[in-house]
Coordinates of C-alpha atoms and ligand atoms in Angstrom, one line a residue:
X1 CA -13.3 -15.8 18.4
X2 CA -14.2 -18.9 16.5
X3 CA -13.2 -21.9 18.6
X4 CA -11.7 -24.1 15.9
X5 CA -10.9 -26.9 18.3
X6 CA -14.1 -28.8 17.5
X7 CA -13.9 -28.1 13.8
X8 CA -12.9 -30.5 11.0
X9 CA -11.5 -29.5 7.6
X10 CA -12.0 -31.4 4.3
X11 CA -9.4 -31.0 1.6
X12 CA -10.5 -30.8 -2.0
X13 CA -8.1 -31.3 -5.0
X14 CA -10.5 -29.8 -7.5
X15 CA -8.9 -31.3 -10.5
X16 CA -9.8 -34.8 -9.2
X17 CA -13.1 -34.1 -7.4
X18 CA -15.9 -33.8 -9.9
X19 CA -15.9 -32.9 -13.6
X20 CA -19.2 -31.4 -14.7
X21 CA -18.3 -30.4 -18.3
X22 CA -16.8 -33.6 -19.6
X23 CA -13.2 -32.3 -20.2
X24 CA -11.7 -34.9 -17.9
X25 CA -10.7 -32.2 -15.3
X26 CA -12.7 -31.5 -12.2
X27 CA -13.7 -27.9 -11.5
X28 CA -15.4 -25.5 -9.0
X29 CA -18.9 -26.3 -10.2
X30 CA -18.2 -29.9 -9.3
X31 CA -17.5 -28.8 -5.7
X32 CA -20.8 -26.9 -5.7
X33 CA -22.7 -30.0 -6.8
X34 CA -21.3 -32.0 -3.9
X35 CA -21.8 -29.6 -1.1
X36 CA -24.7 -31.6 0.3
X37 CA -22.5 -34.7 0.5
X38 CA -19.9 -32.7 2.4
X39 CA -22.6 -31.2 4.7
X40 CA -23.8 -34.7 5.4
X41 CA -20.3 -35.8 6.3
X42 CA -20.3 -32.9 8.8
X43 CA -17.2 -30.9 7.9
X44 CA -16.8 -27.3 8.8
X45 CA -14.3 -26.0 6.3
X46 CA -13.2 -26.9 2.8
X47 CA -9.6 -26.3 1.9
X48 CA -9.3 -26.0 -1.9
X49 CA -5.9 -26.6 -3.5
X50 CA -4.9 -23.9 -6.1
X51 CA -7.4 -23.2 -8.9
X52 CA -5.6 -20.0 -10.0
X53 CA -4.3 -19.5 -13.6
X54 CA -1.2 -21.7 -13.9
X55 CA 0.7 -23.6 -16.5
X56 CA 0.0 -26.6 -14.3
X57 CA 3.6 -27.9 -14.2
X58 CA 2.9 -28.7 -10.5
X59 CA -0.9 -28.9 -10.7
X60 CA -1.5 -25.3 -9.8
X61 CA 1.2 -24.8 -7.2
X62 CA 2.9 -22.8 -9.9
X63 CA 0.6 -19.8 -9.7
X64 CA 0.6 -17.3 -12.6
X65 CA -2.0 -14.9 -11.2
X66 CA -3.0 -14.8 -7.6
X67 CA -6.3 -13.0 -8.1
X68 CA -8.1 -15.0 -10.7
X69 CA -9.7 -18.4 -11.5
X70 CA -8.1 -20.5 -14.2
X71 CA -10.7 -21.1 -16.9
X72 CA -10.0 -24.8 -16.6
X73 CA -11.5 -24.6 -13.1
X74 CA -14.4 -22.2 -13.9
X75 CA -15.0 -18.5 -13.3
X76 CA -14.8 -16.0 -10.5
X77 CA -18.7 -16.2 -10.5
X78 CA -18.4 -19.9 -9.9
X79 CA -16.1 -19.3 -6.9
X80 CA -18.5 -16.6 -5.5
X81 CA -21.4 -19.0 -5.9
X82 CA -19.4 -21.7 -4.1
X83 CA -18.6 -19.4 -1.2
X84 CA -22.3 -18.5 -0.9
X85 CA -23.6 -22.0 -1.2
X86 CA -21.1 -23.4 1.2
X87 CA -21.9 -20.6 3.6
X88 CA -25.6 -21.5 3.5
X89 CA -24.6 -25.0 4.7
X90 CA -22.4 -23.6 7.5
X91 CA -19.2 -24.5 5.6
X92 CA -16.3 -22.0 5.2
X93 CA -13.8 -21.9 2.4
X94 CA -10.1 -22.0 3.0
X95 CA -7.9 -21.0 0.0
X96 CA -4.4 -22.3 -0.7
X97 CA -1.8 -19.5 -0.8
X98 CA 1.5 -20.3 -2.5
X99 CA 3.9 -17.6 -1.5
X100 CA 7.2 -19.2 -1.4
X101 CA 7.4 -19.1 -5.2
X102 CA 5.4 -18.0 -8.3
X103 CA 5.2 -19.6 -11.6
X104 CA 7.8 -18.3 -14.1
X105 CA 4.7 -17.4 -16.2
X106 CA 3.7 -14.8 -13.5
X107 CA 3.8 -11.2 -14.7
X108 CA 6.3 -10.4 -12.0
X109 CA 8.8 -13.0 -13.2
X110 CA 8.2 -12.0 -16.8
X111 CA 9.1 -8.4 -16.0
X112 CA 12.1 -9.6 -14.1
X113 CA 13.3 -11.6 -17.1
X114 CA 12.7 -8.5 -19.3
X115 CA 15.4 -6.9 -17.1
X116 CA 13.2 -4.6 -15.0
X117 CA 15.3 -4.2 -11.8
X118 CA 12.3 -3.5 -9.7
X119 CA 10.9 -7.0 -10.5
X120 CA 14.2 -8.7 -10.5
X121 CA 14.3 -7.8 -6.8
X122 CA 11.0 -9.8 -6.4
X123 CA 13.0 -12.9 -6.9
X124 CA 16.4 -14.4 -5.8
X125 CA 19.0 -13.8 -8.5
X126 CA 22.6 -14.6 -7.7
X127 CA 25.9 -14.8 -9.5
X128 CA 27.4 -18.3 -9.9
X129 CA 30.7 -19.4 -8.3
X130 CA 33.9 -18.2 -9.9
X131 CA 34.2 -21.6 -11.6
X132 CA 30.8 -21.1 -13.3
X133 CA 28.9 -23.5 -11.2
X134 CA 25.6 -22.5 -9.4
X135 CA 25.7 -20.2 -6.3
X136 CA 25.2 -23.1 -3.9
X137 CA 24.9 -26.9 -4.1
X138 CA 21.3 -26.8 -2.8
X139 CA 19.0 -29.4 -4.3
X140 CA 15.5 -28.8 -5.7
X141 CA 12.8 -30.9 -3.9
X142 CA 11.9 -32.2 -7.3
X143 CA 15.4 -33.3 -8.2
X144 CA 18.5 -31.6 -9.5
X145 CA 20.2 -28.3 -8.5
X146 CA 17.9 -25.6 -7.1
X147 CA 19.4 -22.8 -9.3
X148 CA 18.6 -22.1 -12.9
X149 CA 21.1 -20.2 -15.1
X150 CA 19.9 -17.1 -17.1
X151 CA 22.5 -16.4 -19.8
X152 CA 21.4 -12.9 -20.5
X153 CA 22.0 -11.8 -16.9
X154 CA 24.8 -14.3 -16.3
X155 CA 23.0 -15.0 -13.1
X156 CA 21.0 -17.8 -11.6
X157 CA 17.5 -17.7 -9.9
X158 CA 16.5 -19.9 -7.0
X159 CA 13.8 -22.5 -7.3
X160 CA 13.4 -24.8 -4.4
X161 CA 10.8 -26.7 -6.3
X162 CA 10.4 -27.0 -10.1
X163 CA 12.4 -24.9 -12.5
X164 CA 9.1 -23.1 -13.3
X165 CA 8.5 -22.2 -9.7
X166 CA 10.8 -19.3 -8.9
X167 CA 11.3 -18.4 -5.2
X168 CA 10.1 -15.0 -4.1
X169 CA 12.4 -12.6 -2.3
X170 CA 10.6 -12.0 1.0
X171 CA 13.5 -9.6 2.1
X172 CA 11.9 -7.1 -0.3
X173 CA 9.1 -5.2 1.5
X174 CA 7.3 -4.7 -1.8
X175 CA 6.9 -8.4 -2.1
X176 CA 5.5 -8.6 1.4
X177 CA 3.1 -5.8 0.6
X178 CA 1.9 -7.5 -2.6
X179 CA 1.2 -10.6 -0.6
X180 CA -0.9 -8.8 2.0
X181 CA -2.9 -7.2 -0.8
X182 CA -3.6 -10.6 -2.3
X183 CA -4.8 -11.9 1.1
X184 CA -7.1 -8.9 1.5
X185 CA -8.5 -9.4 -1.9
X186 CA -9.6 -13.0 -1.0
X187 CA -10.8 -12.0 2.4
X188 CA -13.1 -9.5 0.8
X189 CA -14.6 -12.3 -1.3
X190 CA -15.8 -13.9 1.9
X191 CA -13.3 -16.8 2.3
X192 CA -12.9 -17.9 5.9
X193 CA -9.4 -19.2 6.0
X194 CA -6.1 -19.8 4.3
X195 CA -3.6 -22.7 4.0
X196 CA -0.1 -21.4 3.4
X197 CA 2.1 -23.6 1.2
X198 CA 5.6 -24.4 2.5
X199 CA 5.4 -21.1 4.4
X200 CA 8.4 -21.9 6.7
X201 CA 10.8 -21.8 3.7
X202 CA 10.3 -18.1 2.9
X203 CA 13.1 -16.7 5.0
X204 CA 16.4 -17.7 3.4
X205 CA 19.4 -17.6 5.6
X206 CA 22.9 -17.5 4.2
X207 CA 23.6 -18.8 0.7
X208 CA 26.3 -21.3 1.3
X209 CA 27.1 -24.8 0.2
X210 CA 25.6 -27.5 2.4
X211 CA 28.2 -30.2 3.0
X212 CA 25.8 -32.2 5.2
X213 CA 22.6 -32.3 3.2
X214 CA 20.5 -30.8 0.5
X215 CA 20.6 -27.2 1.7
X216 CA 17.4 -27.2 3.7
X217 CA 19.1 -26.2 6.9
X218 CA 19.9 -22.8 5.3
X219 CA 16.3 -21.9 4.5
X220 CA 14.0 -24.0 6.7
X221 CA 12.5 -22.0 9.7
X222 CA 14.8 -19.2 8.6
X223 CA 16.0 -16.2 10.5
X224 CA 13.2 -13.8 9.8
X225 CA 10.3 -16.3 9.5
X226 CA 8.5 -15.3 12.7
X227 CA 8.8 -11.6 11.8
X228 CA 7.3 -12.2 8.4
X229 CA 4.4 -14.2 9.7
X230 CA 3.6 -11.8 12.4
X231 CA 3.7 -8.9 10.0
X232 CA 1.4 -10.7 7.5
X233 CA -1.0 -11.8 10.2
X234 CA -1.3 -8.4 12.0
X235 CA -1.9 -6.5 8.7
X236 CA -4.5 -9.0 7.3
X237 CA -6.4 -11.9 8.8
X238 CA -5.1 -11.2 12.3
X239 CA -7.8 -8.5 12.4
X240 CA -10.5 -11.0 12.1
X241 CA -10.6 -13.4 15.1
X242 CA -12.9 -15.8 13.3
X243 CA -10.4 -16.4 10.5
X244 CA -8.6 -19.8 10.5
X245 CA -5.1 -20.4 9.1
X246 CA -2.8 -23.4 8.7
X247 CA 0.8 -23.3 7.7
X248 CA 2.4 -26.2 5.8
X249 CA 5.7 -26.6 7.6
X250 CA 8.3 -28.5 5.7
X251 CA 11.0 -30.3 7.8
X252 CA 10.2 -28.0 10.7
X253 CA 11.1 -28.2 14.4
X254 CA 8.6 -28.4 17.2
X255 CA 10.2 -25.4 18.9
X256 CA 9.4 -23.2 15.9
X257 CA 5.8 -24.6 15.8
X258 CA 5.2 -23.5 19.3
X259 CA 5.5 -20.1 17.9
X260 CA 3.9 -20.5 14.5
X261 CA 0.8 -21.9 16.1
X262 CA 1.0 -20.6 19.7
X263 CA -2.4 -19.4 21.0
X264 CA -0.9 -16.0 21.7
X265 CA 1.9 -15.6 19.2
X266 CA -0.1 -13.8 16.5
X267 CA 1.1 -16.0 13.6
X268 CA -1.2 -18.9 12.5
X269 CA -4.0 -20.9 14.0
X270 CA -2.2 -24.2 13.4
X271 CA 0.5 -26.1 11.6
X272 CA 1.0 -29.2 9.4
X273 CA 4.2 -31.0 10.3
X274 CA 5.3 -34.1 8.5
X275 CA 7.7 -36.0 10.7
X276 CA 5.1 -38.8 11.4
X277 CA 4.8 -39.4 7.7
X278 CA 8.5 -40.0 7.2
X279 CA 8.5 -43.2 9.2
X280 CA 8.8 -45.2 6.0
X281 CA 11.6 -43.0 4.6
X282 CA 15.3 -43.5 5.1
X283 CA 16.1 -40.3 7.0
X284 CA 14.8 -37.6 4.6
X285 CA 15.2 -39.9 1.6
X286 CA 11.7 -40.7 0.3
X287 CA 12.6 -42.7 -2.8
X288 CA 13.4 -45.9 -1.0
X289 CA 11.4 -48.9 0.2
X290 CA 11.6 -49.2 4.0
X291 CA 9.0 -50.8 6.2
X292 CA 7.1 -48.3 8.4
X293 CA 8.6 -47.9 11.9
X294 CA 5.7 -48.1 14.2
X295 CA 7.5 -47.2 17.4
X296 CA 8.9 -44.1 15.8
X297 CA 5.4 -43.2 14.5
X298 CA 4.1 -43.3 18.0
X299 CA 7.0 -41.4 19.4
X300 CA 6.6 -38.6 16.9
X301 CA 2.8 -38.3 17.1
X302 CA 2.8 -38.4 20.9
X303 CA 5.7 -36.1 21.4
X304 CA 4.1 -33.5 19.2
X305 CA 0.8 -34.0 21.0
X306 CA 2.4 -33.3 24.3
X307 CA 4.8 -30.6 23.3
X308 CA 2.2 -28.5 21.5
X309 CA -0.2 -28.9 24.4
X310 CA 2.4 -27.9 26.9
X311 CA 3.1 -24.8 25.0
X312 CA -0.5 -23.9 24.3
X313 CA 0.0 -24.4 20.6
X314 CA -2.3 -26.2 18.1
X315 CA -1.7 -29.0 15.6
X316 CA -3.5 -29.9 12.4
X317 CA -3.8 -33.7 12.6
X318 CA -3.9 -35.8 9.5
X319 CA -2.6 -38.8 7.6
X320 CA -3.5 -37.8 4.0
X321 CA -3.2 -35.0 1.6
X322 CA -2.6 -34.6 -2.1
X323 CA 1.2 -35.2 -1.6
X324 CA 0.9 -38.4 0.5
X325 CA 0.1 -42.0 -0.5
X326 CA -3.3 -43.2 0.7
X327 CA -3.2 -44.2 4.3
X328 CA -5.1 -47.4 4.2
X329 CA -2.5 -48.8 1.7
X330 CA 0.4 -47.2 3.6
X331 CA -0.4 -48.2 7.2
X332 CA -3.5 -50.4 6.9
X333 CA -4.7 -53.3 4.8
X334 CA -6.1 -53.0 1.3
X335 CA -7.4 -56.5 1.4
X336 CA -9.4 -58.5 3.9
X337 CA -9.3 -55.9 6.6
X338 CA -9.7 -52.9 4.4
X339 CA -12.7 -51.6 6.2
X340 CA -11.5 -52.3 9.7
X341 CA -8.1 -50.8 9.1
X342 CA -9.4 -47.7 7.4
X343 CA -11.7 -47.1 10.4
X344 CA -8.9 -47.8 12.9
X345 CA -6.6 -45.2 11.2
X346 CA -9.5 -42.7 11.3
X347 CA -10.0 -43.2 15.0
X348 CA -6.3 -42.6 15.7
X349 CA -6.4 -39.2 14.1
X350 CA -9.8 -38.0 15.1
X351 CA -9.3 -38.8 18.8
X352 CA -6.2 -36.6 19.0
X353 CA -5.8 -33.0 20.2
X354 CA -5.8 -30.9 17.1
X355 CA -7.9 -30.1 14.1
X356 CA -8.5 -33.2 11.9
X357 CA -8.1 -32.9 8.1
X358 CA -9.8 -35.3 5.8
X359 CA -8.5 -35.6 2.3
X360 CA -11.1 -36.3 -0.4
X361 CA -11.7 -40.0 -0.7
X362 CA -10.1 -40.9 2.6
X363 CA -13.6 -41.0 4.0
X364 CA -14.3 -43.8 1.6
X365 CA -11.1 -45.8 2.2
X366 CA -9.7 -45.0 -1.2
X367 CA -6.4 -46.8 -1.9
X368 CA -3.2 -46.2 -3.7
X369 CA -3.4 -45.9 -7.5
X370 CA -1.6 -49.1 -8.4
X371 CA 0.1 -47.6 -11.5
X372 CA 2.6 -49.9 -13.2
X373 CA 3.8 -47.7 -16.1
X374 CA 5.5 -44.3 -16.2
X375 CA 2.9 -43.1 -18.8
X376 CA 0.2 -43.3 -16.1
X377 CA 2.1 -40.8 -13.8
X378 CA 1.4 -37.1 -14.1
X379 CA 3.3 -35.7 -11.1
X380 CA 6.5 -33.8 -11.9
X381 CA 8.2 -35.0 -8.7
X382 CA 7.5 -38.7 -9.5
X383 CA 8.6 -38.4 -13.1
X384 CA 11.8 -36.6 -12.2
X385 CA 12.7 -39.0 -9.4
X386 CA 12.0 -42.0 -11.6
X387 CA 14.7 -40.7 -14.0
X388 CA 17.1 -40.0 -11.1
X389 CA 16.7 -43.6 -9.8
X390 CA 17.3 -44.9 -13.3
X391 CA 20.3 -42.7 -13.7
X392 CA 21.7 -44.2 -10.5
X393 CA 21.5 -47.6 -12.2
X394 CA 18.3 -48.9 -10.7
X395 CA 16.2 -51.2 -12.8
X396 CA 12.9 -50.0 -14.2
X397 CA 11.1 -52.6 -12.2
X398 CA 12.7 -51.5 -8.9
X399 CA 12.0 -47.9 -9.6
X400 CA 8.3 -48.6 -10.4
X401 CA 8.1 -50.4 -7.0
X402 CA 9.2 -47.2 -5.2
X403 CA 6.9 -45.0 -7.2
X404 CA 4.0 -47.3 -6.5
X405 CA 4.5 -46.8 -2.8
X406 CA 5.6 -43.2 -2.5
X407 CA 4.3 -41.2 -5.6
X408 CA 2.0 -38.3 -4.9
X409 CA -0.2 -39.5 -7.7
X410 CA -1.5 -42.2 -5.4
X411 CA -3.6 -39.4 -3.8
X412 CA -4.6 -37.8 -7.1
X413 CA -6.7 -40.4 -8.8
X414 CA -10.2 -39.1 -9.2
X415 CA -12.9 -39.3 -6.5
X416 CA -14.9 -42.5 -6.7
X417 CA -18.6 -41.4 -6.6
X418 CA -20.4 -44.4 -8.0
X419 CA -20.2 -47.5 -10.2
X420 CA -20.9 -45.8 -13.5
X421 CA -18.1 -45.3 -16.0
X422 CA -15.2 -43.4 -14.5
X423 CA -16.8 -43.6 -11.1
X424 CA -19.2 -40.8 -12.0
X425 CA -16.2 -38.4 -11.9
X426 CA -16.3 -37.5 -15.6
X427 CA -18.1 -38.4 -18.8
X428 CA -14.8 -37.7 -20.6
X429 CA -11.3 -39.1 -20.4
X430 CA -10.0 -38.4 -16.9
X431 CA -6.7 -36.4 -16.8
X432 CA -5.2 -39.2 -14.7
X433 CA -6.3 -42.8 -14.6
X434 CA -9.1 -43.9 -12.3
X435 CA -8.4 -46.6 -9.7
X436 CA -10.2 -49.6 -11.2
X437 CA -11.4 -50.5 -7.7
X438 CA -14.2 -47.9 -7.9
X439 CA -16.7 -50.6 -8.6
X440 CA -16.2 -51.7 -5.0
X441 CA -15.0 -48.5 -3.3
X442 CA -17.4 -45.6 -4.0
X443 CA -19.5 -43.0 -2.2
X444 CA -22.8 -44.3 -3.5
X445 CA -22.5 -47.6 -1.7
X446 CA -21.3 -46.1 1.5
X447 CA -23.4 -43.0 2.2
X448 CA -26.5 -44.8 3.4
X449 CA -24.7 -47.8 5.0
X450 CA -24.3 -47.4 8.7
X451 CA -21.4 -49.8 8.8
X452 CA -19.4 -48.0 6.0
X453 CA -16.1 -46.1 6.4
X454 CA -18.0 -42.9 5.4
X455 CA -20.5 -43.4 8.3
X456 CA -17.6 -44.0 10.6
X457 CA -15.9 -40.7 9.7
X458 CA -19.3 -39.0 10.1
X459 CA -19.6 -40.5 13.6
X460 CA -16.0 -39.3 14.5
X461 CA -16.7 -35.8 13.3
X462 CA -20.0 -35.7 15.3
X463 CA -18.3 -37.0 18.4
X464 CA -15.8 -34.1 18.3
X465 CA -18.7 -31.7 18.5
X466 CA -20.6 -33.6 21.2
X467 CA -17.8 -34.3 23.6
X468 CA -15.6 -31.4 24.7
X469 CA -13.0 -33.9 25.9
X470 CA -12.2 -34.6 22.3
X471 CA -12.0 -31.0 21.2
X472 CA -10.3 -29.6 24.3
X473 CA -9.0 -32.4 26.6
X474 CA -5.4 -33.0 27.6
X475 CA -3.4 -35.7 26.0
X476 CA -1.4 -38.6 27.6
X477 CA 0.1 -41.6 26.0
X478 CA -0.9 -45.1 27.3
X479 CA 1.5 -48.0 27.2
X480 CA 3.6 -46.2 24.7
X481 CA 6.2 -49.0 24.5
X482 CA 3.8 -51.6 23.3
X483 CA 4.9 -53.0 19.9
X484 CA 1.5 -53.2 18.3
X485 CA -1.0 -51.1 20.2
X486 CA -1.4 -47.4 19.8
X487 CA -3.4 -46.1 22.8
X488 CA -3.9 -42.7 24.4
X489 CA -6.0 -40.9 26.9
X490 CA -7.7 -37.5 26.7
X491 CA -9.0 -35.9 29.8
X492 CA -11.1 -32.8 30.7
X493 CA -12.9 -31.9 33.9
X494 CA -13.1 -35.4 35.3
X495 CA -14.0 -37.0 31.9
X496 CA -11.6 -39.5 30.3
X497 CA -11.6 -40.7 26.8
X498 CA -9.4 -43.7 25.7
X499 CA -8.6 -44.4 22.1
X500 CA -7.2 -47.9 21.9
X501 CA -6.0 -49.3 18.6
X502 CA -4.5 -52.5 17.3
X503 CA -2.3 -51.1 14.5
X504 CA -1.7 -54.6 13.0
X505 CA -3.5 -57.5 11.4
X506 CA -2.2 -59.8 14.1
X507 CA -4.7 -60.1 17.0
X508 CA -3.2 -59.4 20.5
X509 CA -4.1 -59.6 24.1
X510 CA -3.6 -56.2 25.8
X511 CA -3.7 -55.2 29.4
X512 CA -4.3 -51.5 29.9
X513 CA -2.0 -50.1 32.5
X514 CA -4.8 -47.9 33.7
X515 CA -8.2 -49.1 35.0
X516 CA -10.9 -48.9 32.5
X517 CA -13.6 -49.4 35.0
X518 CA -16.7 -47.4 34.4
X519 CA -15.8 -46.8 30.7
X520 CA -18.4 -47.3 28.0
X521 CA -17.8 -47.8 24.2
X522 CA -18.4 -44.6 22.2
X523 CA -17.3 -46.0 18.9
X524 CA -15.6 -49.1 17.6
X525 CA -14.9 -50.8 14.2
X526 CA -16.2 -54.1 15.6
X527 CA -19.9 -54.4 16.6
X528 CA -19.1 -56.1 19.9
X529 CA -16.0 -54.4 21.3
X530 CA -15.4 -55.4 24.9
X531 CA -13.3 -53.3 27.1
X532 CA -12.0 -55.0 30.3
X533 CA -9.0 -55.6 32.4
X534 CA -7.5 -57.6 29.6
X535 CA -8.7 -56.9 26.0
X536 CA -8.5 -59.3 23.1
X537 CA -7.8 -57.0 20.2
X538 CA -8.9 -58.4 16.9
X539 CA -7.2 -57.4 13.6
X540 CA -7.0 -53.6 13.4
X541 CA -9.5 -53.3 16.2
X542 CA -10.2 -49.8 17.4
X543 CA -12.3 -48.7 20.4
X544 CA -13.0 -45.3 21.7
X545 CA -14.1 -45.4 25.4
X546 CA -15.4 -42.8 27.6
X547 CA -15.8 -42.4 31.4
X548 CA -17.9 -39.4 32.5
X549 CA -18.3 -38.0 36.0
X550 CA -21.8 -38.4 37.2
Ligands
LIG1 O1 4.4 -29.4 -0.7 C1 5.6 -29.2 -0.1 C2 6.4 -30.4 0.1 O2 7.3 -30.3 0.8 C3 6.0 -31.7 -0.6 O3 5.4 -31.6 -1.8 C4 7.3 -32.3 -0.9 O4 8.0 -31.5 -1.8 C5 7.3 -33.6 -1.5 O5 6.3 -34.4 -0.9 C6 8.7 -34.2 -1.2 O6 8.7 -35.5 -1.4 C7 3.7 -28.2 -1.2 C8 2.5 -28.7 -1.9 O7 1.6 -29.4 -1.0 C9 2.9 -29.5 -3.1 O8 1.8 -30.1 -3.8 C10 3.7 -28.6 -4.0 O9 4.2 -29.4 -5.0 C11 4.8 -27.9 -3.3 O10 4.5 -27.4 -2.0 C12 5.4 -26.8 -4.1 O11 4.5 -25.7 -4.1

């Protein structure tokens, strides 16, 4: 069995990675071109977000054909070459599988709409209420009611996301069989892993109005979810112990994750959960401006570390992906302490128990987009919610401030490779604006610089492979109540590793409640880090210390 505990995954959003044909959109050949860069960084797997044929209403998460490559992204031959070339460098490919819904352009949905009862049963069609309103009051994650009326059937279909993303009916065994066949198709191509999009939403419970919320309690971690995952696993990737899988778990609970990602539960290798990334929300409400709650962040991160460890289950650990704002802007400092804070945030994640995920550009300290006008936004969620905020009476200016902090497009500006036009991303007009700071923040200036953020990520990835305590050790919080220090200990067979971080710009004097005697510095974002009984932590200072048994 592949031991994925010392592995690191790098996420690629192909559209924004590298454009080699000048059409302004990145594609698979761009990924092939940068494999040596990724090998140099030291990552083991590449998770590619969807490149399948799609109308691109949700940038490919609206899949119209699960077994092909959208010509915008290249050809099947390009993909096969990418798999081969990555493999030569010891890198495996993980594909993104979007099975909660299909695009309404998918052949299955087209047949359903043509009235074929077999295919109507692939989706979730329901009658409205007697008064003509939708079957339930559930809200789409992208705004508005989650049901779309189809006059010719006098029925509604469910779409938890965009109206062009129709939810699949997992109750139907034919749907589950189709999905297994798709997985086998890609496994035969030589991919090494899968990421499953919002997979904990596939088992719908009862269809009733939610008088306490947006409906999510009726379909999140639903009644048959474990049965569906076990079945999918045992008939496909479960047969290959080297295969790696990660489930994206929306609004999940830890108890369910013990099972989803339990070492012996026969479901998935690991899970993404998002509670630690809602500490700047108001409850579940994302479209507000609220300062990040640091204590809550620690509580969530640490309780998941301990809980998952106690239950022999495995986490994916991460700050960034294509749906999240850039972490250096969100929890660090874009200005004077840009470099120190980006490195500190990297230490926090890469020292944890779990598999770290690096999202393209994170290793360079890329920042939020800084968009100021709606015309710069491309994301359906951002554009819809801008309108919802305006409809509630919010001023344009206030709505822009919220988008600027929370929009998913913050993560989607193109990779910043060098200082040439469009950062070397494209010779054409990029599909979404570049961040103008590419003249300062780019790969070219960081790859050979031992003090760069890139080199720091490289060191963190190497340390995970060199020190089993990082890959396999137990986790314990240290001084959890401290208002500005985030610290924890990992231990394995008499070796202890401490990860100590000043999460803020303000310096602070910190006394470690545990003796640090005999510890040496493994890595720090300051050249002269000094562990001692009392530590003077400078702005965003981070130190990783180790004490090994002789
Ligand atoms: O994301 C699921 C998800 O829950 C978030 O996108 C969420 O809807 C949003 O951040 C709420 O504020 C996955 C993909 O990662 C995302 O890109 C897709 O849009 C979505 O599923 C639908 O497939």
